[in-house]
XYZ file of C-alpha atoms in Angstrom:
577
model
C 19.795 -24.210 -1.470
C 22.192 -21.708 -3.750
C 24.067 -20.208 -1.575
C 23.942 -16.845 -4.783
C 19.609 -17.210 -4.700
C 20.503 -16.350 -0.951
C 22.843 -13.650 -1.945
C 19.926 -12.327 -3.290
C 16.947 -12.780 -1.460
C 18.981 -11.030 1.752
C 19.920 -8.271 -0.474
C 16.457 -7.941 -0.907
C 14.780 -6.971 2.609
C 17.893 -5.784 3.478
C 16.583 -2.931 0.618
C 13.351 -3.259 2.614
C 14.477 -2.790 5.512
C 15.963 0.827 5.038
C 13.242 1.941 2.972
C 10.415 0.730 4.950
C 12.112 2.522 8.505
C 12.661 5.644 5.527
C 8.716 5.720 6.012
C 8.266 5.189 9.220
C 8.167 9.188 10.119
C 6.001 9.875 8.209
C 3.139 11.268 9.157
C 1.082 8.365 7.466
C 2.175 6.212 9.705
C 1.540 7.885 12.903
C -1.485 8.211 11.827
C -1.753 4.237 10.713
C -0.968 3.420 14.352
C -4.658 3.351 16.089
C -5.720 1.747 13.343
C -3.249 -0.598 13.857
C -3.309 -1.266 17.702
C -7.357 -1.672 17.195
C -6.799 -4.889 14.395
C -4.487 -5.792 16.851
C -6.161 -6.074 19.569
C -9.684 -8.360 18.054
C -6.958 -11.323 17.579
C -5.572 -11.413 21.336
C -7.423 -13.561 22.787
C -9.547 -13.306 26.009
C -8.887 -14.032 28.032
C -5.390 -13.450 28.636
C -5.574 -11.486 31.326
C -2.074 -9.807 30.399
C -1.521 -9.899 27.071
C -2.936 -5.550 26.444
C 0.291 -5.140 29.691
C 2.639 -6.806 27.942
C 1.392 -5.234 24.699
C 1.468 -1.868 25.923
C 3.735 -1.209 29.052
C 6.324 -4.335 27.098
C 5.581 -6.210 30.422
C 7.324 -9.758 30.367
C 5.054 -11.106 32.981
C 4.110 -14.603 31.392
C 0.937 -17.192 32.422
C 3.541 -19.549 33.174
C 1.033 -21.866 31.033
C 3.047 -19.755 28.221
C 5.951 -22.152 28.194
C 3.679 -25.471 28.175
C 1.436 -23.942 24.886
C 5.103 -23.373 23.090
C 5.630 -27.269 23.945
C 3.447 -27.686 22.730
C 3.537 -26.234 19.248
C 6.756 -26.746 18.449
C 5.776 -30.530 17.931
C 4.222 -29.449 14.716
C 7.737 -27.699 13.738
C 10.293 -30.420 11.604
C 13.237 -30.786 10.291
C 13.468 -30.879 6.366
C 16.182 -32.887 4.806
C 17.356 -32.377 1.589
C 18.061 -35.054 -0.477
C 18.544 -35.209 -4.583
C 17.231 -38.339 -6.653
C 20.960 -40.542 -5.793
C 20.288 -40.087 -1.850
C 23.074 -37.348 -0.909
C 22.205 -34.636 1.313
C 22.582 -31.307 -0.560
C 21.071 -29.255 3.239
C 18.187 -28.935 5.910
C 15.861 -26.646 5.912
C 12.589 -25.661 8.664
C 9.318 -26.455 7.933
C 6.224 -26.504 10.269
C 2.837 -27.904 9.828
C -0.739 -25.615 8.361
C -3.372 -28.192 7.639
C -3.686 -32.172 8.914
C -1.326 -32.975 5.468
C -0.303 -30.089 4.562
C 3.542 -28.760 5.356
C 4.811 -24.818 4.594
C 8.083 -23.464 4.154
C 10.656 -21.341 2.069
C 11.053 -21.089 -2.247
C 14.331 -21.497 -1.611
C 14.200 -24.778 0.804
C 11.637 -26.432 -1.652
C 11.618 -24.908 -5.074
C 10.686 -27.224 -7.225
C 8.499 -30.697 -7.963
C 11.135 -32.776 -8.521
C 13.568 -31.995 -4.564
C 10.263 -32.077 -2.784
C 9.802 -35.481 -3.697
C 13.156 -36.219 -2.486
C 12.920 -34.576 0.758
C 11.764 -36.676 3.558
C 10.454 -34.395 7.052
C 12.298 -34.854 10.237
C 9.858 -34.523 13.296
C 11.126 -35.404 16.952
C 15.110 -33.942 15.728
C 15.436 -32.486 19.405
C 16.400 -32.855 22.827
C 14.344 -34.543 25.727
C 14.985 -32.626 29.356
C 17.857 -35.149 29.773
C 19.680 -33.446 27.039
C 18.903 -36.805 25.308
C 18.218 -37.183 21.738
C 13.966 -38.133 21.096
C 13.277 -40.609 18.408
C 13.368 -39.073 15.568
C 9.801 -40.348 12.806
C 10.347 -39.487 9.207
C 7.813 -38.855 6.488
C 8.443 -38.204 2.492
C 6.369 -35.282 1.102
C 3.596 -36.145 -0.927
C 3.450 -33.280 -3.974
C 1.702 -34.964 -6.232
C -1.400 -34.208 -4.159
C -0.473 -30.937 -4.408
C 2.717 -28.348 -4.605
C 2.426 -24.690 -4.454
C 5.555 -22.054 -4.458
C 6.262 -18.492 -4.922
C 9.507 -16.945 -5.323
C 7.886 -13.810 -5.242
C 7.581 -14.387 -1.188
C 9.326 -16.821 -0.570
C 7.257 -20.065 0.662
C 6.193 -23.770 -0.179
C 3.567 -25.142 0.809
C 3.779 -28.785 -0.577
C 1.312 -31.713 0.946
C 2.777 -34.379 3.577
C 2.250 -38.570 3.684
C 0.098 -38.524 6.835
C 1.575 -42.512 7.587
C 5.509 -42.934 7.998
C 7.135 -45.983 6.873
C 6.062 -48.106 10.483
C 3.042 -46.767 11.285
C 3.155 -43.785 13.237
C 0.649 -41.070 12.123
C 1.379 -37.698 10.513
C -2.061 -36.168 12.618
C 0.110 -36.919 15.847
C 2.566 -34.212 15.668
C -0.388 -31.906 14.836
C -0.401 -28.403 13.135
C -0.035 -24.073 13.543
C -3.653 -22.475 12.253
C -2.726 -19.194 9.723
C -5.040 -16.886 10.773
C -5.681 -14.462 7.981
C -6.350 -10.975 9.637
C -3.405 -8.412 10.037
C -3.136 -7.166 12.989
C -1.340 -10.446 15.245
C 2.310 -8.258 16.303
C 3.345 -4.573 16.123
C 6.185 -2.782 16.307
C 7.892 -2.866 19.530
C 6.369 -6.105 20.231
C 8.800 -9.775 20.947
C 9.016 -12.061 18.805
C 9.470 -16.372 19.656
C 11.076 -18.368 16.483
C 10.627 -22.338 16.815
C 13.965 -23.207 13.767
C 16.492 -25.565 12.753
C 19.450 -23.556 13.113
C 22.561 -25.180 11.845
C 20.227 -28.080 10.643
C 20.593 -28.891 14.303
C 18.089 -30.319 16.824
C 15.078 -28.277 17.861
C 15.860 -24.648 19.351
C 14.380 -21.914 20.150
C 14.691 -17.880 20.206
C 12.703 -16.422 23.135
C 12.724 -12.882 24.260
C 14.713 -9.820 22.691
C 13.489 -10.674 19.753
C 11.874 -7.384 19.055
C 10.010 -6.037 15.827
C 10.856 -3.206 14.394
C 9.350 -2.460 11.451
C 5.605 -4.197 8.839
C 5.378 -4.253 5.765
C 1.791 -4.970 3.594
C 4.830 -8.389 3.744
C 6.932 -8.597 5.516
C 8.125 -8.254 9.186
C 11.207 -7.014 10.304
C 12.761 -8.500 13.117
C 15.934 -8.700 15.869
C 16.744 -12.604 16.566
C 18.761 -15.311 16.386
C 19.011 -17.575 13.679
C 21.545 -19.592 11.831
C 21.378 -21.270 8.772
C 18.876 -23.646 8.294
C 17.001 -21.337 10.397
C 14.594 -21.027 7.050
C 10.424 -21.961 6.939
C 10.573 -22.076 10.331
C 7.762 -19.784 12.125
C 7.496 -16.465 13.985
C 5.318 -16.865 16.484
C 3.323 -13.829 18.747
C 3.451 -13.339 22.209
C -0.178 -15.933 21.807
C 2.042 -18.669 19.750
C 0.353 -17.846 17.124
C 2.211 -17.614 13.598
C 3.081 -13.980 12.015
C 5.161 -14.883 9.893
C 7.305 -17.670 7.339
C 11.462 -16.393 8.270
C 13.782 -16.842 5.300
C 16.615 -14.159 5.198
C 18.804 -12.622 7.238
C 19.185 -8.915 6.853
C 23.711 -7.863 6.837
C 24.741 -5.081 7.677
C 25.056 -2.369 4.601
C 28.531 -1.766 5.691
C 30.528 -4.745 7.884
C 30.553 -7.739 5.455
C 29.268 -11.350 8.634
C 27.120 -8.887 10.084
C 23.603 -8.549 10.730
C 21.083 -6.360 11.385
C 18.109 -8.085 11.565
C 15.934 -10.467 9.732
C 12.872 -10.737 7.730
C 9.334 -13.235 7.627
C 6.952 -12.889 4.952
C 3.423 -12.420 6.924
C 1.069 -14.704 6.554
C -1.769 -12.958 5.870
C 0.043 -11.933 3.104
C 0.152 -16.071 1.447
C -3.341 -16.826 2.152
C -3.885 -13.923 0.338
C -1.933 -15.725 -2.592
C -3.350 -18.853 -2.102
C -7.170 -18.078 -1.971
C -6.158 -15.895 -5.019
C -4.983 -19.038 -6.012
C -7.089 -21.479 -5.151
C -9.619 -22.283 -8.365
C -6.430 -22.722 -10.427
C -5.816 -25.846 -8.155
C -7.708 -28.149 -10.798
C -6.780 -31.499 -8.311
C -10.655 -32.333 -6.915
C -7.999 -33.527 -3.777
C -5.420 -31.073 -4.088
C -8.254 -28.458 -4.273
C -9.740 -29.985 -0.986
C -6.339 -30.189 0.757
C -6.103 -26.290 0.333
C -9.228 -25.815 1.526
C -8.953 -27.529 4.614
C -6.286 -25.262 4.536
C -8.356 -21.859 4.372
C -11.115 -22.674 6.755
C -8.182 -24.295 9.956
C -9.469 -21.302 11.941
C -12.767 -21.334 11.717
C -13.042 -24.434 11.671
C -11.271 -25.082 14.929
C -13.829 -23.403 17.952
C -15.077 -25.321 20.552
C -18.267 -26.696 21.225
C -21.338 -23.745 20.766
C -22.097 -21.870 24.271
C -25.397 -20.495 24.258
C -25.325 -16.445 26.702
C -27.190 -12.832 26.217
C -25.658 -9.663 25.593
C -25.862 -6.501 28.560
C -27.983 -4.552 27.312
C -25.408 -1.790 26.346
C -24.120 -4.264 23.415
C -27.600 -2.420 21.531
C -26.978 0.505 22.834
C -25.472 2.902 19.910
C -25.791 0.349 17.053
C -27.173 2.369 14.099
C -28.081 -1.144 12.250
C -28.105 -1.289 8.818
C -27.748 2.569 6.274
C -30.242 3.090 3.377
C -27.909 6.162 2.458
C -24.565 3.693 2.527
C -23.798 3.812 -1.101
C -24.241 7.614 -1.554
C -26.844 9.849 -1.259
C -28.005 9.779 -4.727
C -28.192 5.963 -4.707
C -30.214 4.692 -1.419
C -31.247 1.791 -0.739
C -34.146 0.939 1.260
C -34.460 -2.417 3.280
C -36.759 -4.393 2.013
C -40.634 -4.576 1.818
C -43.211 -6.811 3.802
C -46.197 -7.270 2.503
C -49.828 -7.565 4.287
C -49.018 -10.458 6.053
C -45.403 -10.179 6.970
C -46.888 -6.564 8.478
C -49.010 -8.967 10.766
C -46.624 -11.661 11.529
C -43.486 -9.039 12.144
C -42.214 -10.120 15.761
C -41.717 -6.895 17.568
C -39.830 -4.862 20.396
C -40.166 -4.217 24.088
C -40.539 -1.329 22.838
C -42.349 -1.996 19.424
C -39.715 -1.891 16.581
C -39.958 -4.193 13.807
C -36.342 -4.359 13.001
C -33.766 -5.929 14.970
C -29.991 -2.969 15.122
C -27.029 -4.205 14.929
C -23.668 -2.883 14.167
C -24.217 -2.684 10.545
C -26.449 -4.776 9.948
C -30.038 -4.877 10.449
C -33.043 -8.105 10.991
C -36.555 -8.617 10.838
C -37.806 -11.568 11.712
C -41.000 -13.209 11.597
C -42.823 -14.224 14.636
C -44.469 -17.666 13.336
C -41.658 -18.883 11.981
C -39.136 -17.599 14.317
C -36.846 -16.802 11.782
C -35.472 -13.361 10.120
C -37.544 -12.345 6.880
C -33.860 -11.001 5.524
C -30.988 -9.881 6.782
C -29.448 -6.809 5.314
C -25.646 -5.221 5.445
C -23.431 -2.683 4.896
C -20.386 -3.616 3.637
C -17.342 -1.417 3.570
C -13.868 -2.473 1.856
C -11.707 0.017 2.788
C -11.856 -0.322 5.882
C -12.864 -3.877 7.015
C -10.445 -5.523 9.095
C -10.121 -9.735 10.089
C -11.546 -10.153 14.136
C -10.588 -13.853 15.516
C -13.472 -16.097 15.759
C -12.539 -17.030 20.068
C -16.096 -19.549 20.452
C -18.573 -20.691 18.908
C -20.939 -18.940 21.638
C -24.576 -17.673 20.388
C -27.055 -14.788 21.874
C -30.859 -14.554 22.428
C -31.342 -11.487 21.390
C -33.276 -10.172 24.597
C -35.347 -6.984 22.540
C -37.902 -10.015 21.811
C -38.951 -12.890 22.916
C -37.341 -16.018 23.348
C -39.471 -18.380 22.189
C -39.924 -16.100 18.827
C -36.019 -17.351 18.265
C -35.021 -20.928 17.049
C -32.570 -21.974 19.535
C -29.548 -24.269 20.524
C -32.527 -26.863 20.452
C -32.391 -27.908 16.374
C -29.101 -27.480 16.071
C -27.730 -30.548 18.273
C -27.142 -34.017 17.031
C -27.368 -33.799 14.160
C -26.148 -32.451 10.952
C -27.903 -28.534 10.877
C -25.815 -25.896 11.129
C -26.467 -22.539 12.161
C -25.684 -20.271 9.153
C -25.267 -17.307 9.232
C -27.853 -14.951 6.859
C -25.670 -11.921 8.116
C -22.309 -13.378 7.235
C -19.670 -13.499 10.264
C -16.620 -11.243 8.241
C -19.705 -8.453 6.475
C -19.987 -5.613 9.336
C -16.598 -6.447 10.930
C -15.157 -2.633 9.850
C -14.195 -0.200 11.293
C -13.689 1.080 14.840
C -16.497 -1.143 15.540
C -15.214 -4.701 14.146
C -15.377 -6.417 16.961
C -18.404 -5.051 18.441
C -20.400 -6.439 14.509
C -18.621 -9.767 14.380
C -20.213 -10.412 18.523
C -23.340 -9.246 17.168
C -23.526 -11.899 14.336
C -23.943 -14.860 16.548
C -27.317 -13.931 17.598
C -29.790 -17.295 17.337
C -31.758 -13.668 15.218
C -28.838 -13.866 12.356
C -29.182 -17.771 11.894
C -31.197 -20.231 9.925
C -31.071 -23.475 9.588
C -28.452 -24.930 6.921
C -27.979 -28.818 6.579
C -23.909 -28.864 6.961
C -22.540 -30.021 3.799
C -24.781 -26.841 2.221
C -22.568 -23.592 2.454
C -19.556 -25.856 0.949
C -19.578 -25.306 -2.564
C -20.376 -22.054 -4.740
C -22.511 -20.468 -1.802
C -19.646 -20.432 -0.042
C -17.306 -18.678 -3.374
C -20.512 -15.889 -3.854
C -20.027 -14.899 -0.431
C -15.708 -15.200 -0.865
C -16.473 -13.278 -4.552
C -18.708 -10.537 -2.304
C -16.070 -9.742 0.800
C -12.849 -10.227 -1.548
C -13.792 -7.741 -4.272
C -15.492 -5.286 -1.459
C -11.818 -5.766 0.617
C -9.617 -5.714 -2.505
C -10.721 -2.961 -4.968
C -12.272 -1.039 -2.097
C -15.968 -1.147 -3.027
C -19.088 -0.353 -0.422
C -21.734 -3.009 -1.144
C -25.100 -3.672 0.163
C -25.743 -7.720 0.716
C -29.313 -8.660 1.434
C -30.228 -12.405 2.291
C -33.042 -14.530 4.341
C -34.586 -17.953 3.406
C -37.173 -18.983 1.177
C -40.746 -19.847 3.717
C -42.451 -22.510 1.997
C -45.149 -24.456 4.005
C -44.584 -27.257 2.593
C -40.970 -26.824 5.262
C -39.580 -30.114 6.137
C -40.546 -30.290 10.016
C -37.983 -30.198 12.587
C -37.729 -30.423 16.234
C -40.685 -27.049 16.568
C -39.019 -25.882 13.318
C -39.867 -25.122 9.759
C -36.493 -25.937 7.760
C -35.961 -23.476 4.161
C -35.595 -25.394 1.573
C -34.430 -22.361 -0.762
C -31.263 -19.074 0.743
C -31.312 -15.872 -1.516
C -29.019 -13.131 -2.132
C -29.205 -9.676 -3.518
C -25.971 -7.505 -3.620
C -25.781 -3.575 -4.699
C -22.817 -2.683 -5.470
C -21.668 1.566 -7.490
C -20.058 -0.238 -11.110
C -17.167 1.830 -12.018
C -19.052 5.046 -14.373
C -21.025 4.999 -10.866
C -24.410 3.400 -11.753
C -26.032 0.826 -9.418
C -25.662 -3.179 -10.878
C -28.345 -5.338 -7.842
C -27.740 -9.224 -8.559
C -30.011 -12.067 -7.141
C -28.681 -15.408 -6.182
C -30.789 -18.265 -5.007
C -29.643 -21.776 -4.162
C -31.684 -24.987 -2.344
C -30.620 -27.296 0.293
C -33.905 -29.316 -0.079
C -32.599 -32.326 -1.545
C -29.969 -32.507 1.589
C -32.890 -31.919 3.573
C -34.907 -36.060 3.049
C -33.944 -36.873 6.531
C -31.317 -34.492 8.025
C -28.116 -37.088 6.715
C -25.992 -36.348 2.798
C -27.867 -36.904 0.343
C -24.689 -37.136 -3.219
C -27.069 -34.562 -5.175
C -26.904 -32.526 -7.460
C -27.075 -28.594 -5.481
C -26.593 -24.877 -7.313
C -26.516 -21.129 -6.986
C -27.816 -19.913 -10.109
C -28.065 -15.786 -10.819
C -32.180 -15.006 -10.796
C -33.495 -11.900 -11.098
C -34.496 -9.863 -9.001
C -38.209 -10.123 -9.692
C -37.835 -13.916 -8.743
C -36.722 -13.324 -5.499
C -39.516 -11.039 -4.487
C -42.145 -13.449 -6.030
C -40.828 -16.331 -4.381
C -40.476 -14.125 -0.910
C -43.134 -11.566 -0.882
C -40.153 -9.178 0.030
C -40.236 -5.631 -1.895
C -36.938 -4.542 -3.563
C -38.031 -1.091 -5.155
C -36.319 0.318 -7.437
C -33.350 -2.480 -7.498
C -35.346 -4.843 -10.431
C -34.108 -1.272 -12.779
C -30.175 -2.032 -12.048
C -30.096 -5.946 -11.937
C -28.849 -7.251 -15.611
C -31.015 -10.227 -15.869
C -33.595 -7.676 -15.355
C -36.710 -8.542 -18.078
C -35.390 -11.779 -18.520
C -36.570 -15.178 -17.290
C -33.361 -16.508 -17.330
C -30.998 -18.254 -14.494
C -27.231 -18.439 -15.216
C -25.988 -21.593 -13.256
C -22.759 -20.189 -10.773
C -20.454 -22.374 -10.944
C -17.628 -19.476 -10.411
C -16.678 -16.379 -9.950
C -16.785 -15.696 -13.801
C -19.979 -16.784 -13.270
C -21.665 -13.474 -12.239
C -23.388 -11.112 -13.853
C -23.236 -7.621 -12.424
């Protein structure tokens, strides 16, 4: 680690710290406080009854399990032993596992591929309760599998060999899942840092570590750290990683004194990695990165089944046809005559189930949705943490007309969201919208491998563009019903699914694009069959022909209108708007 490089980082941190503190006094910063609190509450475990008291009233009360939880997460933190080509010691840093075989640290700790080749990750470099050193377990890094670094955000993500020379498994030390949503900590809260100060045994800072300011990419906090602490995880009170520690902030007037520390926000690092994902050409490296980016939702426990109380549905206006503007109304798809006769009606005679920011029309005979329609507001998106895998029957329609949990047990069939979980999570009702997406009415049986490739890329593309460019997007999603669909446990599993996305382009005109993907080759015996299944962009009229639904004037805004062309969507660049 170069002294000059570290000095430059510290001076940049000081500059940001002074600027952020000046900006905090602005009226806009005050106006954003409610929004930040809403985001913060969305990432708190619902079973932590003391959390809001700690945040709002600054209480120091904690469940006793808090200490055990801190000990558990500390296993994934390691000392990075830096060596040169000749094996000579060059220094130390801290790092931590963020996926089964991926380690995160600072760029100024591991700035090059070669530096990573000769470095070692040392776990258990700590004392036990009797102040006796534990046995250190060392793993070599594997930058040839994956190595991503950025000087601007001062982070490095690198693969680690999964077994050490003695046969000890890296998995024994676990990893710390990274949550992409913002709002994991607020100004005035306290953070804890697990670190290897001065390259010594593992230590932790617990209290008096107040967060002073938060910007788009950085968190400033008062805490005790030492050289060697670079690359440490910074935790909130729920032991969720909120930032990557990288620098102390020097006192502008008194040399040798420090006024705060700075960490890089985890949400900013994950945003960078998502943008870099398509640039990872190696298939194995891409798989490792995908495991990291998918980690939070993959950790949810087994499915539970429940029913929400009536108040959860009161005031849910559902899909808004005028969402894109009063001059660009997009009505719900029209059902044909036979579909109208097959609609599952609510107990008060309604044919549409309204949820928060989305609506669904159900087929009584198939027990699945004809379609789901959602409004996505990219200016107000909020990342809501997925706490569990609890799914709900909708009490407004008979339970026997909803495909329930029996279809999904002990097989390779997943509950595939139609309106995707993240899409309606915007505005003041984001948490409610998130919960509404977990209805059996909003899912369809999909093979577990169906949504892992370009269909997921397509969904990410629509949501990312809505968020990155402040767009409003309307998305319709549904299955293609055929009499020949595979019958399984009293349900016919659709072999094809479709999407229609509508947005306003820069010139104000509408764009309506349609997509189709098949899972037919996955359903032979409900075991994975290796084969070619692709996502296609197709004319809107083709979706109308396949489904019997009517999309009205949308065909006039389709770039593939008046053609019979179907375009293979291998990546985002293939989409024609």
